[in-house]
Tab-separated table of C-alpha atoms in Angstrom:
chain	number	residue	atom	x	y	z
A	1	UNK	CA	23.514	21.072	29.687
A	2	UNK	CA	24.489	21.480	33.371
A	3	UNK	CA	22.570	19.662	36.379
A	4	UNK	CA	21.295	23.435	37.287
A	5	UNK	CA	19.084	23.539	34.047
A	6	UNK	CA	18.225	20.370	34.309
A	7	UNK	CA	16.623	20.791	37.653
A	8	UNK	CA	15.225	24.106	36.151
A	9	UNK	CA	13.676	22.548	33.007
A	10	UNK	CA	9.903	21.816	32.732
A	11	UNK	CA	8.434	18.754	32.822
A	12	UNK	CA	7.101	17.086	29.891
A	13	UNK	CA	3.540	17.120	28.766
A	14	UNK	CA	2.190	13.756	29.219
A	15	UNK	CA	-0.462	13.169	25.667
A	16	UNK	CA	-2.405	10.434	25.121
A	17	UNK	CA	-1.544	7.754	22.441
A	18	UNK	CA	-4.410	6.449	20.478
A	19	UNK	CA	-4.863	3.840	18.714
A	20	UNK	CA	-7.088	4.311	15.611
A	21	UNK	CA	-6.784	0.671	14.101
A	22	UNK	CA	-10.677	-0.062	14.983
A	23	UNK	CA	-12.365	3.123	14.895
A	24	UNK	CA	-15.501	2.973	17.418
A	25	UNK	CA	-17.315	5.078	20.014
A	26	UNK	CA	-14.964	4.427	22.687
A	27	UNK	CA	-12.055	5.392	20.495
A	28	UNK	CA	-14.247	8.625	19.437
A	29	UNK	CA	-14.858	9.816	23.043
A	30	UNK	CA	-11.031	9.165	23.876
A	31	UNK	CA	-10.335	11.356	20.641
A	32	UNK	CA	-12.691	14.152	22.257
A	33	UNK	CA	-11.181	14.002	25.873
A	34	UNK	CA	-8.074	14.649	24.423
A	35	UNK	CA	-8.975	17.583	21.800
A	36	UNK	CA	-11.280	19.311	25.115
A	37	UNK	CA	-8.112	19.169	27.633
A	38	UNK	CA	-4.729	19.236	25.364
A	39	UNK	CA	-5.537	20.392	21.615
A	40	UNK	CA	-2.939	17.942	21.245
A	41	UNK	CA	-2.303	13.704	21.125
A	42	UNK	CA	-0.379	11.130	19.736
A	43	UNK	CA	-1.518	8.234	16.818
A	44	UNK	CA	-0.014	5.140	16.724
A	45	UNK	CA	1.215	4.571	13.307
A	46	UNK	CA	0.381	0.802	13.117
A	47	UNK	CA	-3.540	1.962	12.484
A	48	UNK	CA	-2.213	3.677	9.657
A	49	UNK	CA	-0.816	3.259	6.138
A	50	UNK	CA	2.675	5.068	7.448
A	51	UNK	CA	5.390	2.600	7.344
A	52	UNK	CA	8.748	3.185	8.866
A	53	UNK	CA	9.951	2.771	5.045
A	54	UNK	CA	7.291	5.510	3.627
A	55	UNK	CA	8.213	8.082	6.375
A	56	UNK	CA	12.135	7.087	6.270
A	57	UNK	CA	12.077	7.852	2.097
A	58	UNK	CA	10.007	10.796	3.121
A	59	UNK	CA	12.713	12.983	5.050
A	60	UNK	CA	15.670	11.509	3.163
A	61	UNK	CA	13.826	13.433	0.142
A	62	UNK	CA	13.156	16.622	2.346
A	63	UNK	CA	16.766	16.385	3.318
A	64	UNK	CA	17.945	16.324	-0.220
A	65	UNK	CA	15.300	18.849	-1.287
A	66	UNK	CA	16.721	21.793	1.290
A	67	UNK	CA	20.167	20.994	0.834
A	68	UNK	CA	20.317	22.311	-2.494
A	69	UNK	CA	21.511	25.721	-3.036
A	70	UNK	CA	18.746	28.632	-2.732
A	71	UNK	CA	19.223	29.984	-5.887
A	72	UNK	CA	17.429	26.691	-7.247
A	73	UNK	CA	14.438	26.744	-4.360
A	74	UNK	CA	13.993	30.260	-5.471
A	75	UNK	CA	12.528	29.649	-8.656
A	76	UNK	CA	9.501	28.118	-6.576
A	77	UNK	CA	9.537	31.027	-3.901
A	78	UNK	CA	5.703	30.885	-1.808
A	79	UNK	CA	3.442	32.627	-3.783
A	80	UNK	CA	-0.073	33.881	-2.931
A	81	UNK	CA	-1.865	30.731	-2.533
A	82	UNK	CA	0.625	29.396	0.199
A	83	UNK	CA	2.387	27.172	-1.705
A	84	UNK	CA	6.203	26.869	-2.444
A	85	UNK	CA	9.191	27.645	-0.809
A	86	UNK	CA	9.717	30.437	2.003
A	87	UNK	CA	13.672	30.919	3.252
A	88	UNK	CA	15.190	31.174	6.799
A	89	UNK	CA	13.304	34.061	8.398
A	90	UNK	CA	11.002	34.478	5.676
A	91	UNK	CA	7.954	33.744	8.272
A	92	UNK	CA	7.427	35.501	11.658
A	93	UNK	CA	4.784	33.449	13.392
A	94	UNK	CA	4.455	35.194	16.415
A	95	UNK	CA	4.706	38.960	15.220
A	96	UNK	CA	3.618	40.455	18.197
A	97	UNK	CA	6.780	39.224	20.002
A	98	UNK	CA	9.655	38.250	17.714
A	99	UNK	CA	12.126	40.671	16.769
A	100	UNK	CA	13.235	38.415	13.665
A	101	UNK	CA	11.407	35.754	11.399
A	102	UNK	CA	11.503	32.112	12.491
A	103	UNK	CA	15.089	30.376	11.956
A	104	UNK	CA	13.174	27.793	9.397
A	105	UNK	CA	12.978	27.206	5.867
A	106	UNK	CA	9.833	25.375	4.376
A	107	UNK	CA	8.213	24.070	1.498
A	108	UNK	CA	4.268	24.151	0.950
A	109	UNK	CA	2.409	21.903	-1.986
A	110	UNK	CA	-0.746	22.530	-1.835
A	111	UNK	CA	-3.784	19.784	-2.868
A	112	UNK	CA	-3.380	17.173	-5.143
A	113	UNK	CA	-5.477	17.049	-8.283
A	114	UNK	CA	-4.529	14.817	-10.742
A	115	UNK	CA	-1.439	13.040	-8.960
A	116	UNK	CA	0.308	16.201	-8.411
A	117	UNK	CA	0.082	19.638	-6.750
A	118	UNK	CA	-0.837	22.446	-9.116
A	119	UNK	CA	2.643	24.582	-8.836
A	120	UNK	CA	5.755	24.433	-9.972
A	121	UNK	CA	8.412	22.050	-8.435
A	122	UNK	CA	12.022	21.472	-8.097
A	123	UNK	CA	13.543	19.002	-10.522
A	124	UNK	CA	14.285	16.759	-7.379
A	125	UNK	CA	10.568	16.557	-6.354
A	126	UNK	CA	8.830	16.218	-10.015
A	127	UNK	CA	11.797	13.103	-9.802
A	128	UNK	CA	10.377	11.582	-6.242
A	129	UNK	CA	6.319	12.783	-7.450
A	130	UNK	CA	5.316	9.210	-6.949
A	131	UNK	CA	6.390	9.222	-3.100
A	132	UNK	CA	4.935	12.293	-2.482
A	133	UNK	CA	1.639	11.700	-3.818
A	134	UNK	CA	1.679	8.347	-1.339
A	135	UNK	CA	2.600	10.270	1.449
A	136	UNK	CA	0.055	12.877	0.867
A	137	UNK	CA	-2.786	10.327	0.177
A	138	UNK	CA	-2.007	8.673	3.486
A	139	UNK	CA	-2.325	12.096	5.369
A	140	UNK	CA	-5.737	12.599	3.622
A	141	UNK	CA	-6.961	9.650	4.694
A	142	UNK	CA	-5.240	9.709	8.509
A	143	UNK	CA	-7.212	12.947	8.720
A	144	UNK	CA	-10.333	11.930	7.678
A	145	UNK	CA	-10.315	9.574	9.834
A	146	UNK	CA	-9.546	11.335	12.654
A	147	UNK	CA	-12.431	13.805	11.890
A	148	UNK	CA	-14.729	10.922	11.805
A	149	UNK	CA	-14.182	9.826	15.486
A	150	UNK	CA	-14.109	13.193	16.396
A	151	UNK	CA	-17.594	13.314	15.062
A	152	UNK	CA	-18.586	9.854	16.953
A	153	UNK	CA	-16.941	11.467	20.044
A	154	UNK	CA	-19.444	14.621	20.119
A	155	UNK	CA	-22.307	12.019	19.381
A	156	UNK	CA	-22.989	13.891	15.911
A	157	UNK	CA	-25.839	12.136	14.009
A	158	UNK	CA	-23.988	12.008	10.478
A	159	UNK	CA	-20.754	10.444	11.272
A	160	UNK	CA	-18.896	12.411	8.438
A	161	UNK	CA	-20.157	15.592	9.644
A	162	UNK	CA	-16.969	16.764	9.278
A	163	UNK	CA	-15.269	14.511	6.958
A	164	UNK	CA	-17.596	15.236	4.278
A	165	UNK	CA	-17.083	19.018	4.574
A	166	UNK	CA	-13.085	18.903	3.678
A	167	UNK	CA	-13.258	18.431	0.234
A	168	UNK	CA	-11.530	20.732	-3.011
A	169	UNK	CA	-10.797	23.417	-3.313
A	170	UNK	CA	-8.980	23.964	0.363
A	171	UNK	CA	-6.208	25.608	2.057
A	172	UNK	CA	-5.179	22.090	2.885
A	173	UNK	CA	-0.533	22.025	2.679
A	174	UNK	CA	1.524	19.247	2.850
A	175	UNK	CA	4.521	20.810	4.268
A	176	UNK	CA	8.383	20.173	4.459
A	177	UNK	CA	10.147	21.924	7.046
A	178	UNK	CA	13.983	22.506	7.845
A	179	UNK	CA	15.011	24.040	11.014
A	180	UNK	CA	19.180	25.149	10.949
A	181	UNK	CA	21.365	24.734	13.817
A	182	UNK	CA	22.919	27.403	15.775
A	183	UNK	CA	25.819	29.200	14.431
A	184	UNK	CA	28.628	28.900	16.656
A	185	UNK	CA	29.071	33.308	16.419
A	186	UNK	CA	24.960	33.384	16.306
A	187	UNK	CA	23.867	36.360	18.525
A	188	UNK	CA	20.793	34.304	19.173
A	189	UNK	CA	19.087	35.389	22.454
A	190	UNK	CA	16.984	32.237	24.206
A	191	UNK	CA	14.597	34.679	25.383
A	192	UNK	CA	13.739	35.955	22.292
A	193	UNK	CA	15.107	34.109	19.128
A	194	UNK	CA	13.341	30.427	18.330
A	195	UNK	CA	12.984	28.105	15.792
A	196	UNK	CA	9.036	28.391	15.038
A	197	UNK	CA	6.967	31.697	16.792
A	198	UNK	CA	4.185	30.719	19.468
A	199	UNK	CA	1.012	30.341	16.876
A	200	UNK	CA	-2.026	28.385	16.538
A	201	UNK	CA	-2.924	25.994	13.749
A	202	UNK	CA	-5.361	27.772	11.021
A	203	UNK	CA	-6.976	24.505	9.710
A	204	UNK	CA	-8.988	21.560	11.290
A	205	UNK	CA	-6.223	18.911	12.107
A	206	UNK	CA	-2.387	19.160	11.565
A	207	UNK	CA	-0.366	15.696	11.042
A	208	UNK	CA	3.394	16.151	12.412
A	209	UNK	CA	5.991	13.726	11.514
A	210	UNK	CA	8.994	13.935	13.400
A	211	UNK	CA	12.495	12.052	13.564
A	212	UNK	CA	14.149	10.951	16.638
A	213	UNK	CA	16.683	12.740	18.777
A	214	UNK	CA	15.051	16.273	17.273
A	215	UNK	CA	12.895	17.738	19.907
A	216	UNK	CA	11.945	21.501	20.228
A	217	UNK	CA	8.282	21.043	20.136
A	218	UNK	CA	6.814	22.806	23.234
A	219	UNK	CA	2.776	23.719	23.990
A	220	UNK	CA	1.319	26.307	26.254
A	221	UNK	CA	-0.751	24.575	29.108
A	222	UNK	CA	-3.653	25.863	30.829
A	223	UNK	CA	-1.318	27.583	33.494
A	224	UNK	CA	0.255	29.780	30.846
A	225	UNK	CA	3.590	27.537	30.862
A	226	UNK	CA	5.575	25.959	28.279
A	227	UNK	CA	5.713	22.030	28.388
A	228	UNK	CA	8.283	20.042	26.007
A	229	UNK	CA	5.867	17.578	23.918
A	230	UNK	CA	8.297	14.238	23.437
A	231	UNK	CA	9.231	12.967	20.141
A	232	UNK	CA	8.800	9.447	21.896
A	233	UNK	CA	5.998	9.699	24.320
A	234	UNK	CA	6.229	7.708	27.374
A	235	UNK	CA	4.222	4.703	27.483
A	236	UNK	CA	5.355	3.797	23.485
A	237	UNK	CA	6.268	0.722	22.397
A	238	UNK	CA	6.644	-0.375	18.739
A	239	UNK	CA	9.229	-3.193	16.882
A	240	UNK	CA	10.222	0.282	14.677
A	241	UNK	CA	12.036	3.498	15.735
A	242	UNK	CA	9.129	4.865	13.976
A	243	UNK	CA	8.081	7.767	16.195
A	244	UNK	CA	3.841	8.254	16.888
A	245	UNK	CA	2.094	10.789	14.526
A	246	UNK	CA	1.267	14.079	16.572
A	247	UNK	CA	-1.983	15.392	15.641
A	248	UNK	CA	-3.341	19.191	16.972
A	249	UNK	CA	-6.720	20.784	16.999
A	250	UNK	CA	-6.227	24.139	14.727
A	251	UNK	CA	-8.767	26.722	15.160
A	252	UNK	CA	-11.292	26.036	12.406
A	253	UNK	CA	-12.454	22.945	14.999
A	254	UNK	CA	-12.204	25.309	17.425
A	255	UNK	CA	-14.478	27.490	16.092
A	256	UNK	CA	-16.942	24.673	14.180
A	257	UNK	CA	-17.207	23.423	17.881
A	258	UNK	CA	-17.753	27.139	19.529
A	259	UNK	CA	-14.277	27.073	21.234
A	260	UNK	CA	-15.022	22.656	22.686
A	261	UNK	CA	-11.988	21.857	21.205
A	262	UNK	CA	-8.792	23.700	22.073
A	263	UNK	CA	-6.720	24.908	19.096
A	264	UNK	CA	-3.762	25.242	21.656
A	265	UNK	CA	-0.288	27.457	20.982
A	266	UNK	CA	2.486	25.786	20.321
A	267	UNK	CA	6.049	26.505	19.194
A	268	UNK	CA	9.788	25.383	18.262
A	269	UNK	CA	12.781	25.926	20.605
A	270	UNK	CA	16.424	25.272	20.469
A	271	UNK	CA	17.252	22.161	22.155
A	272	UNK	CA	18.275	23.520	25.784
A	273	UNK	CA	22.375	21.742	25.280
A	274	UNK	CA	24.305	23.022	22.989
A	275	UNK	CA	25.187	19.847	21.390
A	276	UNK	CA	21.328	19.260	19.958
A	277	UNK	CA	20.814	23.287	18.952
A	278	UNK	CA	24.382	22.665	16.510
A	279	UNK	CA	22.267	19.953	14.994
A	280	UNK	CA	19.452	20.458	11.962
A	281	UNK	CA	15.937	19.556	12.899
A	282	UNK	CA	13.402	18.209	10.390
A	283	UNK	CA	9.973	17.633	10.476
A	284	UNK	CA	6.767	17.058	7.992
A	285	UNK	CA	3.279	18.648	8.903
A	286	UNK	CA	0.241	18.303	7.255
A	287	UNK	CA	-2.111	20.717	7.589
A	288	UNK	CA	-5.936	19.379	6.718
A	289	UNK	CA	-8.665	22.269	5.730
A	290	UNK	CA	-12.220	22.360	4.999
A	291	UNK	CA	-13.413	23.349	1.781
A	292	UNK	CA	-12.996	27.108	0.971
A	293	UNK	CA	-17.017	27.953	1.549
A	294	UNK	CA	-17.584	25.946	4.549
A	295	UNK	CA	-19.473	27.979	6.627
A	296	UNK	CA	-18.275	27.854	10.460
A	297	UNK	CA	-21.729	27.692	12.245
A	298	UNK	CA	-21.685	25.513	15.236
A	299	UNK	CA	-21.610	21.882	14.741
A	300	UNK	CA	-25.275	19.797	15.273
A	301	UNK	CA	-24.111	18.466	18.437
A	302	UNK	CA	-25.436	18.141	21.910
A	303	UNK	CA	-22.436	17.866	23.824
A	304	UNK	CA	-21.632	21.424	21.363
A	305	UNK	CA	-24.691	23.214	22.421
A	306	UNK	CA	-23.969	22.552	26.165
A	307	UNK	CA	-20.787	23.833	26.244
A	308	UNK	CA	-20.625	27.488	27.467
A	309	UNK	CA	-17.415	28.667	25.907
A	310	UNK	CA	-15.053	30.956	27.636
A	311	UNK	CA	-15.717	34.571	26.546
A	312	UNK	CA	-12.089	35.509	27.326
A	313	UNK	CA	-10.892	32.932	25.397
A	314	UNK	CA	-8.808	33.325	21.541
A	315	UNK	CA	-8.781	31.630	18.726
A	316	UNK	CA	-6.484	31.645	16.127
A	317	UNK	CA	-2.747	33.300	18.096
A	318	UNK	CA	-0.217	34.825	16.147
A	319	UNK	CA	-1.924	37.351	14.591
A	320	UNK	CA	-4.746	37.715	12.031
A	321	UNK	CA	-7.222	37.507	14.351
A	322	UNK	CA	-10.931	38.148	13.207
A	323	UNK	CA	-12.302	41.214	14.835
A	324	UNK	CA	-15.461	39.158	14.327
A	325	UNK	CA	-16.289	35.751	13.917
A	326	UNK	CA	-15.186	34.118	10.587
A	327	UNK	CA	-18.021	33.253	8.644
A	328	UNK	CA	-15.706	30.618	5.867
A	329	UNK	CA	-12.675	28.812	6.151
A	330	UNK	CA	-11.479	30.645	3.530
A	331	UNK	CA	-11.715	33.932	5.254
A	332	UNK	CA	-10.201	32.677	8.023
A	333	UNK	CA	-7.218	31.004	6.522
A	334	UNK	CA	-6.186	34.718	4.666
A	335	UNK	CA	-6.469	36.236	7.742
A	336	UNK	CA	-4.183	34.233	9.121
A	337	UNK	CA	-1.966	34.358	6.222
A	338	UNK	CA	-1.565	38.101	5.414
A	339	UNK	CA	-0.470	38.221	9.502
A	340	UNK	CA	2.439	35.618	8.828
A	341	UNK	CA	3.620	37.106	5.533
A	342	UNK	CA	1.996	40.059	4.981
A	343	UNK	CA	1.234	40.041	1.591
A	344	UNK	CA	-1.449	37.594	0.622
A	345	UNK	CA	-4.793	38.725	2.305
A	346	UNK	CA	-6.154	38.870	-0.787
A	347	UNK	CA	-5.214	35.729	-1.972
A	348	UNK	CA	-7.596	33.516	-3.915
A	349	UNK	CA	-7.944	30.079	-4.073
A	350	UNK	CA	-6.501	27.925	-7.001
């Protein structure tokens, strides 16, 4: 990249990085300060159960897994509960502006019952089922606890207000993500063509592992610009190369919390040198949902009821928008759904 577009490139988003190893009120309120300004922070993994190990084993497998041929991840192709594998440009996150799908290929497993999501898998996952069942029991937990301070940040009486409410069935996907490099004779256009549409998270909190030296991850501020979030936040220091868990508001707390916490766009870019956008990108999100029936009235909170939300403002970009307030999460999640893929609106839940 030439010194012009470095001068001409914007400026990192500085997040906070918590620390969630003793969960108490002061940790809570710093959890809410960051969900009311960004939608967005960082958790340090050594308050977790997330290993460099665990995560390393973790995106080896997800390499392996979309590096076979598509012929075999077509015999778990997405189905109408969200879960299995969608191809390069099979999602279009941003439909209002893209004129193609998203240059991505994932893989959705839904909740585990019974050490193991109810769907079919590839031979090379039933193989690995033991890591991913670890992996996915550690993003339960991270969540919960996560939706616990929340709940000690807005001073809610029952601490696992919201905890409590995210239990089966859910919407909640673990979910493996490939993004492909640039073809050298692409006809990409930077203006247009990128990795992951603008969008908002549909559930409560998304978990996004990431590896080093793959950015692309950019948010929309308050000024309507696009900011770079880091892989490696400033201010981090760890004895690992272990990069800090990014967690995002989606717009179920958005709306539980009558628009207090920001469920804030986001989206994934080509690396601005050539060099990084001829290189694969990987990443691992976990997407955490309230039960199916939870009903999205306004949370028994003070600092909730003295918020005057912004009458302007939207939840839930990138189509699939209610007309009207959702009244479950279930109703919001298909609304979301049937915008991305067009075809499962009328999904039910398994």
């Amino acid at each position: 990249m030439g010194s012009s577009q470095q001068q001409n490139a914007p400026s990192a988003i500085q997040l906070p990085i918590i620390d969630i190893s003793n969960p108490d009120t002061t940790v809570g309120a710093q959890m809410l300060e960051a969900a009311r300004e960004f939608g967005f922070l960082y958790i340090d993994p050594k308050g977790t159960e997330f290993t460099e190990d665990l995560v390393v084993r973790q995106f080896e497998l997800s390499r392996q897994l979309f590096s076979l041929p598509d012929s075999d991840k077509e015999k778990c192709r997405i189905n109408r509960s969200n879960r299995g594998w969608t191809g390069m440009g099979g999602e279009t996150l941003d439909p209002r502006t893209q004129r193609r799908g998203d240059l991505k290929e994932a893989f959705n497993m839904g909740e585990f019952i019974n050490g193991r999501p109810e769907q079919p898998l590839p031979d090379l996952l039933e193989r690995n089922i033991e890591l991913l069942l670890e992996f996915e029991a550690s993003c339960r937990k991270v969540s919960a606890q996560i939706l616990d301070l929340l709940g000690l940040g807005l001073q809610i009486e029952d601490a696992q207000f919201f905890s409590s409410r995210h239990t089966q069935p859910s919407g909640c996907i673990f979910r493996l993500l490939h993004y492909s490099p640039l073809a050298q004779d692409s006809d990409y256009d930077p203006g247009v063509d990128i990795r992951a549409g603008a969008h908002s998270d549909y559930g409560s909190v998304t978990l996004l592992f990431q590896r080093p030296s793959q950015p692309g991850l950019e948010i929309r501020t308050s000024d309507d610009t696009w900011a770079p979030v880091p892989v490696f936040p400033e201010g981090y220091e760890s004895s690992t190369t272990l990069p800090p868990i990014l967690v995002n508001i989606g717009d179920l707390l958005s709306y539980w919390t009558n628009g207090l916490l920001k469920s804030t766009v986001h989206r994934v870019v080509f690396p601005k040198d050539s060099q990084s956008a001829g290189e694969d990108r990987y990443s691992i999100a976990y997407f955490c949902h309230p039960a199916d029936q939870v009903e999205l009235i306004p949370v028994p909170s003070r600092i909730v009821a003295e918020h005057v939300p912004d009458q302007n403002a939207e939840i839930g970009y990138g189509g699939g928008t209610p007309s009207q307030r959702a009244l479950t999460a279930q109703q919001h999640l298909f609304k979301r759904l049937e915008a991305t893929y067009g075809f499962r609106g009328e999904a039910s839940a398994v």
